[in-house]
Short mmCIF file of N, CA and C in Angstrom, two decimals:
data_model
loop_
_atom_site.label_atom_id
_atom_site.label_comp_id
_atom_site.label_asym_id
_atom_site.label_seq_id
_atom_site.Cartn_x
_atom_site.Cartn_y
_atom_site.Cartn_z
N MET A 1 -114.03 113.27 -45.73
CA MET A 1 -113.52 112.05 -45.15
C MET A 1 -112.99 112.33 -43.74
N HIS A 2 -113.09 111.34 -42.91
CA HIS A 2 -112.57 111.50 -41.56
C HIS A 2 -111.45 110.50 -41.31
N ASP A 3 -110.47 110.93 -40.55
CA ASP A 3 -109.31 110.08 -40.26
C ASP A 3 -109.50 109.26 -39.00
N GLN A 4 -110.37 109.71 -38.12
CA GLN A 4 -110.60 109.03 -36.85
C GLN A 4 -111.62 107.92 -37.02
N PRO A 5 -111.32 106.72 -36.48
CA PRO A 5 -112.33 105.66 -36.53
C PRO A 5 -113.49 105.99 -35.60
N SER A 6 -114.65 105.49 -35.93
CA SER A 6 -115.81 105.67 -35.06
C SER A 6 -115.55 104.91 -33.76
N PRO A 7 -116.28 105.22 -32.70
CA PRO A 7 -116.10 104.45 -31.45
C PRO A 7 -116.31 102.95 -31.66
N ALA A 8 -117.28 102.58 -32.47
CA ALA A 8 -117.53 101.16 -32.71
C ALA A 8 -116.37 100.52 -33.47
N GLU A 9 -115.79 101.24 -34.43
CA GLU A 9 -114.63 100.72 -35.16
C GLU A 9 -113.43 100.56 -34.24
N ALA A 10 -113.23 101.53 -33.37
CA ALA A 10 -112.12 101.46 -32.41
C ALA A 10 -112.31 100.27 -31.47
N ASP A 11 -113.54 100.05 -31.00
CA ASP A 11 -113.83 98.90 -30.14
C ASP A 11 -113.54 97.59 -30.88
N ASP A 12 -113.98 97.52 -32.14
CA ASP A 12 -113.75 96.31 -32.94
C ASP A 12 -112.26 96.02 -33.10
N ARG A 13 -111.48 97.06 -33.31
CA ARG A 13 -110.03 96.87 -33.48
C ARG A 13 -109.39 96.33 -32.21
N ILE A 14 -109.80 96.86 -31.07
CA ILE A 14 -109.24 96.39 -29.80
C ILE A 14 -109.69 94.97 -29.52
N ASP A 15 -110.98 94.69 -29.76
CA ASP A 15 -111.48 93.33 -29.56
C ASP A 15 -110.70 92.35 -30.44
N SER A 16 -110.50 92.70 -31.69
CA SER A 16 -109.78 91.84 -32.63
C SER A 16 -108.34 91.64 -32.19
N ALA A 17 -107.69 92.71 -31.74
CA ALA A 17 -106.30 92.61 -31.30
C ALA A 17 -106.17 91.68 -30.09
N ILE A 18 -107.09 91.80 -29.15
CA ILE A 18 -107.05 90.95 -27.96
C ILE A 18 -107.33 89.50 -28.34
N LEU A 19 -108.33 89.28 -29.16
CA LEU A 19 -108.64 87.91 -29.55
C LEU A 19 -107.48 87.29 -30.32
N ALA A 20 -106.84 88.05 -31.19
CA ALA A 20 -105.67 87.54 -31.91
C ALA A 20 -104.55 87.18 -30.95
N LEU A 21 -104.36 87.99 -29.93
CA LEU A 21 -103.34 87.73 -28.92
C LEU A 21 -103.64 86.41 -28.19
N LEU A 22 -104.89 86.23 -27.82
CA LEU A 22 -105.27 85.03 -27.08
C LEU A 22 -105.27 83.78 -27.95
N LEU A 23 -105.41 83.96 -29.26
CA LEU A 23 -105.44 82.83 -30.19
C LEU A 23 -104.08 82.52 -30.81
N ASP A 24 -103.07 83.29 -30.47
CA ASP A 24 -101.73 83.09 -31.03
C ASP A 24 -101.14 81.78 -30.49
N ASP A 25 -100.87 80.85 -31.41
CA ASP A 25 -100.34 79.54 -31.01
C ASP A 25 -98.99 79.65 -30.30
N ASP A 26 -98.22 80.68 -30.61
CA ASP A 26 -96.89 80.83 -30.02
C ASP A 26 -96.89 81.62 -28.71
N ALA A 27 -98.04 82.20 -28.36
CA ALA A 27 -98.12 83.02 -27.14
C ALA A 27 -98.49 82.13 -25.95
N GLN A 28 -98.14 82.61 -24.79
CA GLN A 28 -98.51 81.87 -23.60
C GLN A 28 -100.02 81.92 -23.39
N ARG A 29 -100.55 80.92 -22.74
CA ARG A 29 -101.95 80.93 -22.36
C ARG A 29 -102.04 80.30 -20.99
N PRO A 30 -102.87 80.70 -20.11
CA PRO A 30 -103.73 81.88 -20.20
C PRO A 30 -102.94 83.17 -19.94
N TRP A 31 -103.54 84.27 -20.33
CA TRP A 31 -102.94 85.59 -20.12
C TRP A 31 -103.59 86.23 -18.90
N SER A 32 -102.80 86.96 -18.13
CA SER A 32 -103.41 87.75 -17.06
C SER A 32 -104.00 89.01 -17.70
N VAL A 33 -105.00 89.55 -17.04
CA VAL A 33 -105.63 90.78 -17.53
C VAL A 33 -104.59 91.89 -17.61
N ASP A 34 -103.69 91.95 -16.65
CA ASP A 34 -102.64 92.98 -16.66
C ASP A 34 -101.71 92.82 -17.87
N GLU A 35 -101.36 91.58 -18.22
CA GLU A 35 -100.50 91.36 -19.39
C GLU A 35 -101.19 91.80 -20.67
N VAL A 36 -102.47 91.50 -20.79
CA VAL A 36 -103.23 91.92 -21.97
C VAL A 36 -103.26 93.44 -22.05
N ALA A 37 -103.52 94.09 -20.92
CA ALA A 37 -103.57 95.55 -20.89
C ALA A 37 -102.23 96.16 -21.29
N LEU A 38 -101.13 95.56 -20.85
CA LEU A 38 -99.81 96.05 -21.24
C LEU A 38 -99.59 95.92 -22.74
N GLU A 39 -100.03 94.81 -23.32
CA GLU A 39 -99.89 94.60 -24.76
C GLU A 39 -100.73 95.60 -25.55
N ILE A 40 -101.94 95.86 -25.08
CA ILE A 40 -102.85 96.76 -25.79
C ILE A 40 -102.46 98.21 -25.55
N GLY A 41 -101.98 98.51 -24.36
CA GLY A 41 -101.53 99.86 -24.06
C GLY A 41 -102.60 100.78 -23.50
N ASP A 42 -103.76 100.22 -23.16
CA ASP A 42 -104.85 101.04 -22.62
C ASP A 42 -105.66 100.16 -21.67
N GLU A 43 -105.51 100.40 -20.38
CA GLU A 43 -106.15 99.55 -19.37
C GLU A 43 -107.68 99.61 -19.47
N PHE A 44 -108.23 100.81 -19.65
CA PHE A 44 -109.69 100.95 -19.69
C PHE A 44 -110.28 100.32 -20.94
N ALA A 45 -109.64 100.53 -22.08
CA ALA A 45 -110.13 99.93 -23.32
C ALA A 45 -110.02 98.41 -23.25
N THR A 46 -108.97 97.90 -22.62
CA THR A 46 -108.80 96.46 -22.47
C THR A 46 -109.90 95.88 -21.58
N THR A 47 -110.20 96.53 -20.48
CA THR A 47 -111.26 96.07 -19.58
C THR A 47 -112.59 96.01 -20.31
N ASP A 48 -112.91 97.05 -21.06
CA ASP A 48 -114.16 97.07 -21.82
C ASP A 48 -114.18 95.96 -22.87
N ALA A 49 -113.08 95.79 -23.58
CA ALA A 49 -113.00 94.77 -24.63
C ALA A 49 -113.14 93.37 -24.05
N LEU A 50 -112.49 93.11 -22.94
CA LEU A 50 -112.60 91.80 -22.32
C LEU A 50 -114.03 91.52 -21.89
N SER A 51 -114.72 92.53 -21.42
CA SER A 51 -116.14 92.36 -21.06
C SER A 51 -116.97 92.02 -22.30
N ARG A 52 -116.72 92.73 -23.41
CA ARG A 52 -117.46 92.45 -24.64
C ARG A 52 -117.18 91.04 -25.14
N LEU A 53 -115.92 90.65 -25.14
CA LEU A 53 -115.54 89.32 -25.62
C LEU A 53 -116.11 88.21 -24.73
N HIS A 54 -116.16 88.47 -23.44
CA HIS A 54 -116.74 87.49 -22.50
C HIS A 54 -118.24 87.35 -22.74
N ARG A 55 -118.94 88.47 -22.88
CA ARG A 55 -120.38 88.43 -23.16
C ARG A 55 -120.69 87.72 -24.47
N ALA A 56 -119.79 87.83 -25.44
CA ALA A 56 -119.98 87.19 -26.74
C ALA A 56 -119.62 85.70 -26.71
N GLY A 57 -119.08 85.22 -25.60
CA GLY A 57 -118.72 83.82 -25.47
C GLY A 57 -117.41 83.46 -26.14
N LEU A 58 -116.56 84.46 -26.37
CA LEU A 58 -115.29 84.22 -27.05
C LEU A 58 -114.10 84.04 -26.12
N ILE A 59 -114.26 84.44 -24.86
CA ILE A 59 -113.19 84.24 -23.88
C ILE A 59 -113.78 83.73 -22.57
N HIS A 60 -112.92 83.01 -21.84
CA HIS A 60 -113.22 82.63 -20.46
C HIS A 60 -112.48 83.61 -19.57
N ARG A 61 -113.09 83.93 -18.44
CA ARG A 61 -112.43 84.77 -17.44
C ARG A 61 -112.39 84.00 -16.13
N ILE A 62 -111.19 83.73 -15.67
CA ILE A 62 -110.98 83.16 -14.35
C ILE A 62 -109.99 84.11 -13.69
N ASP A 63 -110.54 85.11 -13.01
CA ASP A 63 -109.73 86.22 -12.51
C ASP A 63 -108.50 85.71 -11.79
N PRO A 64 -107.36 86.24 -12.13
CA PRO A 64 -107.08 87.37 -13.02
C PRO A 64 -106.69 86.95 -14.43
N PHE A 65 -107.13 85.78 -14.88
CA PHE A 65 -106.70 85.27 -16.18
C PHE A 65 -107.83 85.23 -17.21
N VAL A 66 -107.42 85.30 -18.48
CA VAL A 66 -108.35 85.18 -19.60
C VAL A 66 -107.74 84.25 -20.65
N PHE A 67 -108.61 83.53 -21.36
CA PHE A 67 -108.16 82.69 -22.46
C PHE A 67 -109.33 82.45 -23.40
N ALA A 68 -109.00 82.11 -24.63
CA ALA A 68 -110.02 81.95 -25.67
C ALA A 68 -110.84 80.69 -25.43
N THR A 69 -112.12 80.75 -25.81
CA THR A 69 -113.01 79.61 -25.70
C THR A 69 -112.83 78.69 -26.91
N ARG A 70 -113.36 77.50 -26.82
CA ARG A 70 -113.33 76.58 -27.96
C ARG A 70 -114.04 77.16 -29.18
N PRO A 71 -115.21 77.82 -29.00
CA PRO A 71 -115.84 78.42 -30.19
C PRO A 71 -114.96 79.48 -30.84
N ALA A 72 -114.20 80.24 -30.06
CA ALA A 72 -113.30 81.23 -30.64
C ALA A 72 -112.21 80.54 -31.45
N TRP A 73 -111.63 79.47 -30.92
CA TRP A 73 -110.61 78.70 -31.63
C TRP A 73 -111.18 78.11 -32.91
N HIS A 74 -112.38 77.56 -32.81
CA HIS A 74 -113.01 76.96 -33.99
C HIS A 74 -113.29 78.01 -35.06
N GLY A 75 -113.84 79.15 -34.65
CA GLY A 75 -114.12 80.23 -35.60
C GLY A 75 -112.84 80.73 -36.29
N ALA A 76 -111.79 80.85 -35.51
CA ALA A 76 -110.51 81.31 -36.09
C ALA A 76 -109.97 80.29 -37.09
N ARG A 77 -110.12 79.02 -36.76
CA ARG A 77 -109.66 77.98 -37.67
C ARG A 77 -110.47 78.00 -38.97
N LEU A 78 -111.78 78.21 -38.88
CA LEU A 78 -112.61 78.28 -40.07
C LEU A 78 -112.31 79.50 -40.91
N ALA A 79 -111.97 80.61 -40.26
CA ALA A 79 -111.69 81.85 -40.96
C ALA A 79 -110.34 81.79 -41.69
N GLY A 80 -109.52 80.83 -41.27
CA GLY A 80 -108.23 80.66 -41.95
C GLY A 80 -107.18 81.48 -41.34
#
């Protein structure tokens, strides 16, 4: 058994953490990229994750801000 997550698992965790942050009803929106990076604790991983989420259509990027798209909100609502 291995204790370290695979690179893909690590990416998924960061993507999920960022999306959860952006979908938090009690959190401010939109978030600056710098604020997200501070919350995640890794600037490079945050940059990569934001790119993945943007390509997937789950976030909007209006530099220097990011926020969840309507499909992301809808998917989260369906997931419960």
